[in-house]
């Protein structure tokens, strides 16, 4: 489904779990960012694009890292050894991004993990547009939150979203899915606090002034 008018020129934030949606062998890393942008433009998403990738960079070849960074991908190192570390880091940063970028805006998640389902539904209820690129299989609830769904291997090549014509499911033609109840802001705040506790305990005390600044803003004037 092509972008609705209010989202066509809106900002696009791309959140990439690079450990579960890896750069395939033989793929040219310098071309990935441009291919993602081309795939979005092809669906009439023409706003400015920011791409954030998360994973243990010690497991990513230096040539791949260089190719991604040189084309504008913000590569975030998440140390191995902590369960779901990348997911929690992505969730924290996604929520903070929403604070600085009120709707209408677009989120493109490159992941298939159901851990993101609730957050995506909550963002969708607050008028953010949700896009998804999935590995071979993704959570049904995750797919249900998205307006448009790609296979990861198709998106990184600049391809089109899934459609019924190729035997896959296009979420834009799903039967209506019951919307989740909109999470009260105090509950959303509690979730963010829990993620921040994880951030401090496992990811290190970094940029704490920014965290506290955003936290204060969230407690005073959540408006999404």
PDB file of C-alpha atoms in Angstrom:
ATOM      1  CA  UNK A   1       0.000   0.000   0.000  1.00  0.00           C
ATOM      2  CA  UNK A   2       1.421   3.371  -1.027  1.00  0.00           C
ATOM      3  CA  UNK A   3       1.945   6.028   1.627  1.00  0.00           C
ATOM      4  CA  UNK A   4      -1.025   8.089   2.738  1.00  0.00           C
ATOM      5  CA  UNK A   5      -0.670  11.798   2.065  1.00  0.00           C
ATOM      6  CA  UNK A   6       0.143  12.779   5.644  1.00  0.00           C
ATOM      7  CA  UNK A   7       3.030  10.288   5.756  1.00  0.00           C
ATOM      8  CA  UNK A   8       4.406  10.705   2.236  1.00  0.00           C
ATOM      9  CA  UNK A   9       6.878  13.472   3.131  1.00  0.00           C
ATOM     10  CA  UNK A  10       7.118  12.790   6.859  1.00  0.00           C
ATOM     11  CA  UNK A  11      10.320  11.675   8.573  1.00  0.00           C
ATOM     12  CA  UNK A  12      11.211   7.989   8.403  1.00  0.00           C
ATOM     13  CA  UNK A  13      13.181   6.311  11.174  1.00  0.00           C
ATOM     14  CA  UNK A  14      14.564   2.859  10.396  1.00  0.00           C
ATOM     15  CA  UNK A  15      15.319   0.511  13.312  1.00  0.00           C
ATOM     16  CA  UNK A  16      17.423  -2.439  12.231  1.00  0.00           C
ATOM     17  CA  UNK A  17      18.203  -5.510  14.324  1.00  0.00           C
ATOM     18  CA  UNK A  18      21.329  -6.383  12.397  1.00  0.00           C
ATOM     19  CA  UNK A  19      21.886  -9.636  14.288  1.00  0.00           C
ATOM     20  CA  UNK A  20      18.558 -11.190  13.293  1.00  0.00           C
ATOM     21  CA  UNK A  21      18.362  -9.502   9.888  1.00  0.00           C
ATOM     22  CA  UNK A  22      21.974  -9.780   8.819  1.00  0.00           C
ATOM     23  CA  UNK A  23      23.788  -8.502   5.777  1.00  0.00           C
ATOM     24  CA  UNK A  24      23.867 -11.597   3.534  1.00  0.00           C
ATOM     25  CA  UNK A  25      27.153 -12.916   2.249  1.00  0.00           C
ATOM     26  CA  UNK A  26      27.925 -11.448  -1.138  1.00  0.00           C
ATOM     27  CA  UNK A  27      25.707  -8.404  -0.555  1.00  0.00           C
ATOM     28  CA  UNK A  28      27.361  -5.041  -1.197  1.00  0.00           C
ATOM     29  CA  UNK A  29      26.996  -3.151   2.136  1.00  0.00           C
ATOM     30  CA  UNK A  30      27.515   0.244   0.471  1.00  0.00           C
ATOM     31  CA  UNK A  31      24.264  -0.249  -1.466  1.00  0.00           C
ATOM     32  CA  UNK A  32      21.938  -1.234   1.387  1.00  0.00           C
ATOM     33  CA  UNK A  33      21.033   2.233   2.688  1.00  0.00           C
ATOM     34  CA  UNK A  34      20.319   3.529  -0.813  1.00  0.00           C
ATOM     35  CA  UNK A  35      18.281   0.435  -1.653  1.00  0.00           C
ATOM     36  CA  UNK A  36      16.166   0.899   1.477  1.00  0.00           C
ATOM     37  CA  UNK A  37      15.544   4.526   0.524  1.00  0.00           C
ATOM     38  CA  UNK A  38      14.672   3.504  -3.037  1.00  0.00           C
ATOM     39  CA  UNK A  39      12.199   0.880  -1.819  1.00  0.00           C
ATOM     40  CA  UNK A  40      10.529   3.493   0.386  1.00  0.00           C
ATOM     41  CA  UNK A  41      10.342   6.073  -2.401  1.00  0.00           C
ATOM     42  CA  UNK A  42       8.822   3.417  -4.646  1.00  0.00           C
ATOM     43  CA  UNK A  43       5.939   3.246  -2.144  1.00  0.00           C
ATOM     44  CA  UNK A  44       5.729   7.070  -2.028  1.00  0.00           C
ATOM     45  CA  UNK A  45       7.579   7.450   1.283  1.00  0.00           C
ATOM     46  CA  UNK A  46       9.716  10.415   0.279  1.00  0.00           C
ATOM     47  CA  UNK A  47      10.611  12.035   3.603  1.00  0.00           C
ATOM     48  CA  UNK A  48      14.090  12.220   5.156  1.00  0.00           C
ATOM     49  CA  UNK A  49      15.377   8.808   6.250  1.00  0.00           C
ATOM     50  CA  UNK A  50      17.490   7.981   9.315  1.00  0.00           C
ATOM     51  CA  UNK A  51      18.775   4.421   9.706  1.00  0.00           C
ATOM     52  CA  UNK A  52      19.813   3.028  13.098  1.00  0.00           C
ATOM     53  CA  UNK A  53      21.342  -0.460  13.259  1.00  0.00           C
ATOM     54  CA  UNK A  54      21.916  -2.428  16.473  1.00  0.00           C
ATOM     55  CA  UNK A  55      24.030  -5.463  17.257  1.00  0.00           C
ATOM     56  CA  UNK A  56      27.343  -6.774  18.488  1.00  0.00           C
ATOM     57  CA  UNK A  57      29.753  -5.070  16.107  1.00  0.00           C
ATOM     58  CA  UNK A  58      32.461  -7.550  17.096  1.00  0.00           C
ATOM     59  CA  UNK A  59      30.549 -10.073  14.994  1.00  0.00           C
ATOM     60  CA  UNK A  60      30.240  -7.811  11.956  1.00  0.00           C
ATOM     61  CA  UNK A  61      33.124  -7.757   9.456  1.00  0.00           C
ATOM     62  CA  UNK A  62      35.015  -4.469   9.338  1.00  0.00           C
ATOM     63  CA  UNK A  63      34.272  -4.079   5.619  1.00  0.00           C
ATOM     64  CA  UNK A  64      30.531  -4.325   6.289  1.00  0.00           C
ATOM     65  CA  UNK A  65      30.729  -1.817   9.134  1.00  0.00           C
ATOM     66  CA  UNK A  66      32.648   0.626   6.952  1.00  0.00           C
ATOM     67  CA  UNK A  67      30.195   0.225   4.094  1.00  0.00           C
ATOM     68  CA  UNK A  68      27.213   0.919   6.328  1.00  0.00           C
ATOM     69  CA  UNK A  69      28.744   3.862   8.183  1.00  0.00           C
ATOM     70  CA  UNK A  70      29.955   5.501   4.974  1.00  0.00           C
ATOM     71  CA  UNK A  71      26.388   5.553   3.642  1.00  0.00           C
ATOM     72  CA  UNK A  72      24.819   7.139   6.710  1.00  0.00           C
ATOM     73  CA  UNK A  73      23.825   4.122   8.794  1.00  0.00           C
ATOM     74  CA  UNK A  74      24.156   4.816  12.530  1.00  0.00           C
ATOM     75  CA  UNK A  75      25.689   1.550  13.769  1.00  0.00           C
ATOM     76  CA  UNK A  76      25.161   1.012  17.510  1.00  0.00           C
ATOM     77  CA  UNK A  77      27.266  -1.547  19.363  1.00  0.00           C
ATOM     78  CA  UNK A  78      25.289  -3.750  21.750  1.00  0.00           C
ATOM     79  CA  UNK A  79      27.558  -6.132  23.700  1.00  0.00           C
ATOM     80  CA  UNK A  80      26.773  -9.827  23.512  1.00  0.00           C
ATOM     81  CA  UNK A  81      25.935 -11.870  26.580  1.00  0.00           C
ATOM     82  CA  UNK A  82      22.742 -10.163  27.755  1.00  0.00           C
ATOM     83  CA  UNK A  83      19.442 -11.703  26.680  1.00  0.00           C
ATOM     84  CA  UNK A  84      17.427  -9.514  24.281  1.00  0.00           C
ATOM     85  CA  UNK A  85      19.920  -6.673  24.714  1.00  0.00           C
ATOM     86  CA  UNK A  86      19.476  -5.340  21.179  1.00  0.00           C
ATOM     87  CA  UNK A  87      15.683  -5.437  21.426  1.00  0.00           C
ATOM     88  CA  UNK A  88      15.643  -3.466  24.662  1.00  0.00           C
ATOM     89  CA  UNK A  89      18.108  -0.912  23.335  1.00  0.00           C
ATOM     90  CA  UNK A  90      16.042  -0.439  20.177  1.00  0.00           C
ATOM     91  CA  UNK A  91      12.823  -0.044  22.191  1.00  0.00           C
ATOM     92  CA  UNK A  92      14.348   2.642  24.408  1.00  0.00           C
ATOM     93  CA  UNK A  93      15.678   4.602  21.445  1.00  0.00           C
ATOM     94  CA  UNK A  94      12.409   4.243  19.514  1.00  0.00           C
ATOM     95  CA  UNK A  95      10.444   5.778  22.381  1.00  0.00           C
ATOM     96  CA  UNK A  96      12.915   8.631  22.801  1.00  0.00           C
ATOM     97  CA  UNK A  97      12.757   9.294  19.058  1.00  0.00           C
ATOM     98  CA  UNK A  98       8.987   9.703  19.376  1.00  0.00           C
ATOM     99  CA  UNK A  99       9.519  12.381  22.033  1.00  0.00           C
ATOM    100  CA  UNK A 100      11.537  14.479  19.600  1.00  0.00           C
ATOM    101  CA  UNK A 101       9.436  13.704  16.531  1.00  0.00           C
ATOM    102  CA  UNK A 102       5.682  14.070  17.001  1.00  0.00           C
ATOM    103  CA  UNK A 103       3.310  12.338  14.603  1.00  0.00           C
ATOM    104  CA  UNK A 104       2.825  12.103  11.713  1.00  0.00           C
ATOM    105  CA  UNK A 105       6.098  10.224  11.243  1.00  0.00           C
ATOM    106  CA  UNK A 106       7.070   6.791   9.966  1.00  0.00           C
ATOM    107  CA  UNK A 107       8.741   3.902  11.760  1.00  0.00           C
ATOM    108  CA  UNK A 108      10.320   1.101   9.752  1.00  0.00           C
ATOM    109  CA  UNK A 109      11.337  -1.840  11.937  1.00  0.00           C
ATOM    110  CA  UNK A 110      13.688  -4.425  10.457  1.00  0.00           C
ATOM    111  CA  UNK A 111      13.079  -7.385  12.746  1.00  0.00           C
ATOM    112  CA  UNK A 112      10.649 -10.241  13.263  1.00  0.00           C
ATOM    113  CA  UNK A 113      10.589 -10.435  17.053  1.00  0.00           C
ATOM    114  CA  UNK A 114       7.250 -10.292  18.855  1.00  0.00           C
ATOM    115  CA  UNK A 115       8.867  -8.249  21.656  1.00  0.00           C
ATOM    116  CA  UNK A 116       8.180  -5.168  19.526  1.00  0.00           C
ATOM    117  CA  UNK A 117       4.488  -5.873  18.934  1.00  0.00           C
ATOM    118  CA  UNK A 118       3.042  -3.890  21.821  1.00  0.00           C
ATOM    119  CA  UNK A 119       5.287  -0.871  21.236  1.00  0.00           C
ATOM    120  CA  UNK A 120       4.395  -0.758  17.531  1.00  0.00           C
ATOM    121  CA  UNK A 121       0.674  -0.986  18.245  1.00  0.00           C
ATOM    122  CA  UNK A 122       0.958   1.812  20.811  1.00  0.00           C
ATOM    123  CA  UNK A 123       2.830   4.020  18.353  1.00  0.00           C
ATOM    124  CA  UNK A 124       0.277   3.255  15.655  1.00  0.00           C
ATOM    125  CA  UNK A 125      -2.558   4.285  17.980  1.00  0.00           C
ATOM    126  CA  UNK A 126      -0.740   7.582  18.461  1.00  0.00           C
ATOM    127  CA  UNK A 127      -0.816   8.267  14.701  1.00  0.00           C
ATOM    128  CA  UNK A 128       2.650   7.002  13.799  1.00  0.00           C
ATOM    129  CA  UNK A 129       2.799   4.973  10.606  1.00  0.00           C
ATOM    130  CA  UNK A 130       4.354   1.532  11.031  1.00  0.00           C
ATOM    131  CA  UNK A 131       6.338  -0.299   8.354  1.00  0.00           C
ATOM    132  CA  UNK A 132       8.041  -3.659   8.755  1.00  0.00           C
ATOM    133  CA  UNK A 133      10.785  -5.681   7.106  1.00  0.00           C
ATOM    134  CA  UNK A 134      10.792  -9.246   8.368  1.00  0.00           C
ATOM    135  CA  UNK A 135      13.124 -12.206   8.126  1.00  0.00           C
ATOM    136  CA  UNK A 136      11.677 -15.436   6.764  1.00  0.00           C
ATOM    137  CA  UNK A 137       9.139 -15.572   9.582  1.00  0.00           C
ATOM    138  CA  UNK A 138       7.745 -12.874  11.855  1.00  0.00           C
ATOM    139  CA  UNK A 139       5.270 -12.690  14.710  1.00  0.00           C
ATOM    140  CA  UNK A 140       1.659 -12.406  13.512  1.00  0.00           C
ATOM    141  CA  UNK A 141       0.988  -9.630  16.024  1.00  0.00           C
ATOM    142  CA  UNK A 142       4.035  -7.755  14.744  1.00  0.00           C
ATOM    143  CA  UNK A 143       2.871  -7.999  11.137  1.00  0.00           C
ATOM    144  CA  UNK A 144      -0.623  -6.882  12.175  1.00  0.00           C
ATOM    145  CA  UNK A 145       0.755  -3.555  13.421  1.00  0.00           C
ATOM    146  CA  UNK A 146       2.342  -2.665  10.078  1.00  0.00           C
ATOM    147  CA  UNK A 147       0.803  -0.818   7.163  1.00  0.00           C
ATOM    148  CA  UNK A 148       3.355  -2.256   4.752  1.00  0.00           C
ATOM    149  CA  UNK A 149       5.545  -5.382   5.041  1.00  0.00           C
ATOM    150  CA  UNK A 150       8.691  -6.384   3.156  1.00  0.00           C
ATOM    151  CA  UNK A 151      10.800  -9.488   3.277  1.00  0.00           C
ATOM    152  CA  UNK A 152      14.194  -8.324   4.535  1.00  0.00           C
ATOM    153  CA  UNK A 153      16.020  -9.789   1.550  1.00  0.00           C
ATOM    154  CA  UNK A 154      13.695  -7.870  -0.763  1.00  0.00           C
ATOM    155  CA  UNK A 155      14.019  -4.547   1.071  1.00  0.00           C
ATOM    156  CA  UNK A 156      17.820  -4.619   1.136  1.00  0.00           C
ATOM    157  CA  UNK A 157      17.741  -5.097  -2.643  1.00  0.00           C
ATOM    158  CA  UNK A 158      15.320  -2.186  -3.123  1.00  0.00           C
ATOM    159  CA  UNK A 159      12.360  -4.481  -3.842  1.00  0.00           C
ATOM    160  CA  UNK A 160       8.637  -4.096  -3.305  1.00  0.00           C
ATOM    161  CA  UNK A 161       6.553  -5.176  -0.290  1.00  0.00           C
ATOM    162  CA  UNK A 162       4.801  -8.507  -0.015  1.00  0.00           C
ATOM    163  CA  UNK A 163       1.639  -8.963  -2.065  1.00  0.00           C
ATOM    164  CA  UNK A 164      -0.877 -11.709  -2.580  1.00  0.00           C
ATOM    165  CA  UNK A 165       0.305 -12.135  -6.152  1.00  0.00           C
ATOM    166  CA  UNK A 166       3.497 -13.858  -5.068  1.00  0.00           C
ATOM    167  CA  UNK A 167       1.784 -16.119  -2.578  1.00  0.00           C
ATOM    168  CA  UNK A 168       2.679 -14.001   0.430  1.00  0.00           C
ATOM    169  CA  UNK A 169       0.476 -11.880   2.612  1.00  0.00           C
ATOM    170  CA  UNK A 170       0.124  -8.143   2.164  1.00  0.00           C
ATOM    171  CA  UNK A 171      -0.947  -6.696   5.506  1.00  0.00           C
ATOM    172  CA  UNK A 172      -2.815  -3.895   3.738  1.00  0.00           C
ATOM    173  CA  UNK A 173      -5.424  -6.420   2.614  1.00  0.00           C
ATOM    174  CA  UNK A 174      -5.728  -8.321   5.885  1.00  0.00           C
ATOM    175  CA  UNK A 175      -9.142  -8.637   7.429  1.00  0.00           C
ATOM    176  CA  UNK A 176      -9.546  -5.889  10.041  1.00  0.00           C
ATOM    177  CA  UNK A 177      -7.492  -6.566  13.150  1.00  0.00           C
ATOM    178  CA  UNK A 178      -8.822  -5.536  16.533  1.00  0.00           C
ATOM    179  CA  UNK A 179      -6.815  -2.609  17.834  1.00  0.00           C
ATOM    180  CA  UNK A 180      -5.252  -3.027  21.280  1.00  0.00           C
ATOM    181  CA  UNK A 181      -6.426  -0.756  24.048  1.00  0.00           C
ATOM    182  CA  UNK A 182      -4.444   2.460  24.059  1.00  0.00           C
ATOM    183  CA  UNK A 183      -1.952   2.198  26.875  1.00  0.00           C
ATOM    184  CA  UNK A 184      -2.421   5.000  29.441  1.00  0.00           C
ATOM    185  CA  UNK A 185       0.509   7.383  29.523  1.00  0.00           C
ATOM    186  CA  UNK A 186       1.433   6.379  33.081  1.00  0.00           C
ATOM    187  CA  UNK A 187       1.703   2.738  31.965  1.00  0.00           C
ATOM    188  CA  UNK A 188       3.742   3.754  28.920  1.00  0.00           C
ATOM    189  CA  UNK A 189       5.967   5.738  31.275  1.00  0.00           C
ATOM    190  CA  UNK A 190       6.357   2.700  33.550  1.00  0.00           C
ATOM    191  CA  UNK A 191       7.457   0.582  30.587  1.00  0.00           C
ATOM    192  CA  UNK A 192      10.016   3.193  29.603  1.00  0.00           C
ATOM    193  CA  UNK A 193      11.318   3.378  33.182  1.00  0.00           C
ATOM    194  CA  UNK A 194      11.774  -0.401  33.200  1.00  0.00           C
ATOM    195  CA  UNK A 195      13.721  -0.222  29.941  1.00  0.00           C
ATOM    196  CA  UNK A 196      15.835   2.620  31.332  1.00  0.00           C
ATOM    197  CA  UNK A 197      16.708   0.497  34.350  1.00  0.00           C
ATOM    198  CA  UNK A 198      17.949  -2.150  31.928  1.00  0.00           C
ATOM    199  CA  UNK A 199      19.851   0.516  30.006  1.00  0.00           C
ATOM    200  CA  UNK A 200      21.689   1.732  33.103  1.00  0.00           C
ATOM    201  CA  UNK A 201      22.403  -1.739  34.491  1.00  0.00           C
ATOM    202  CA  UNK A 202      23.560  -3.474  31.329  1.00  0.00           C
ATOM    203  CA  UNK A 203      24.503  -0.859  28.763  1.00  0.00           C
ATOM    204  CA  UNK A 204      26.560   1.525  30.906  1.00  0.00           C
ATOM    205  CA  UNK A 205      26.042   5.088  32.130  1.00  0.00           C
ATOM    206  CA  UNK A 206      26.207   6.986  28.876  1.00  0.00           C
ATOM    207  CA  UNK A 207      24.568  10.242  27.885  1.00  0.00           C
ATOM    208  CA  UNK A 208      22.687  10.296  31.180  1.00  0.00           C
ATOM    209  CA  UNK A 209      21.970  14.021  30.907  1.00  0.00           C
ATOM    210  CA  UNK A 210      20.053  13.332  27.690  1.00  0.00           C
ATOM    211  CA  UNK A 211      18.208  10.439  29.308  1.00  0.00           C
ATOM    212  CA  UNK A 212      17.145  12.525  32.306  1.00  0.00           C
ATOM    213  CA  UNK A 213      16.187  15.425  30.047  1.00  0.00           C
ATOM    214  CA  UNK A 214      13.982  13.172  27.924  1.00  0.00           C
ATOM    215  CA  UNK A 215      12.603  11.477  31.037  1.00  0.00           C
ATOM    216  CA  UNK A 216      11.564  14.848  32.493  1.00  0.00           C
ATOM    217  CA  UNK A 217       9.930  15.804  29.219  1.00  0.00           C
ATOM    218  CA  UNK A 218       8.042  12.507  29.163  1.00  0.00           C
ATOM    219  CA  UNK A 219       6.680  12.909  32.702  1.00  0.00           C
ATOM    220  CA  UNK A 220       5.528  16.475  32.072  1.00  0.00           C
ATOM    221  CA  UNK A 221       4.133  16.547  28.556  1.00  0.00           C
ATOM    222  CA  UNK A 222       3.541  13.192  26.893  1.00  0.00           C
ATOM    223  CA  UNK A 223       1.403  14.163  23.952  1.00  0.00           C
ATOM    224  CA  UNK A 224       1.622  11.343  21.433  1.00  0.00           C
TER     225      UNK A 224
END
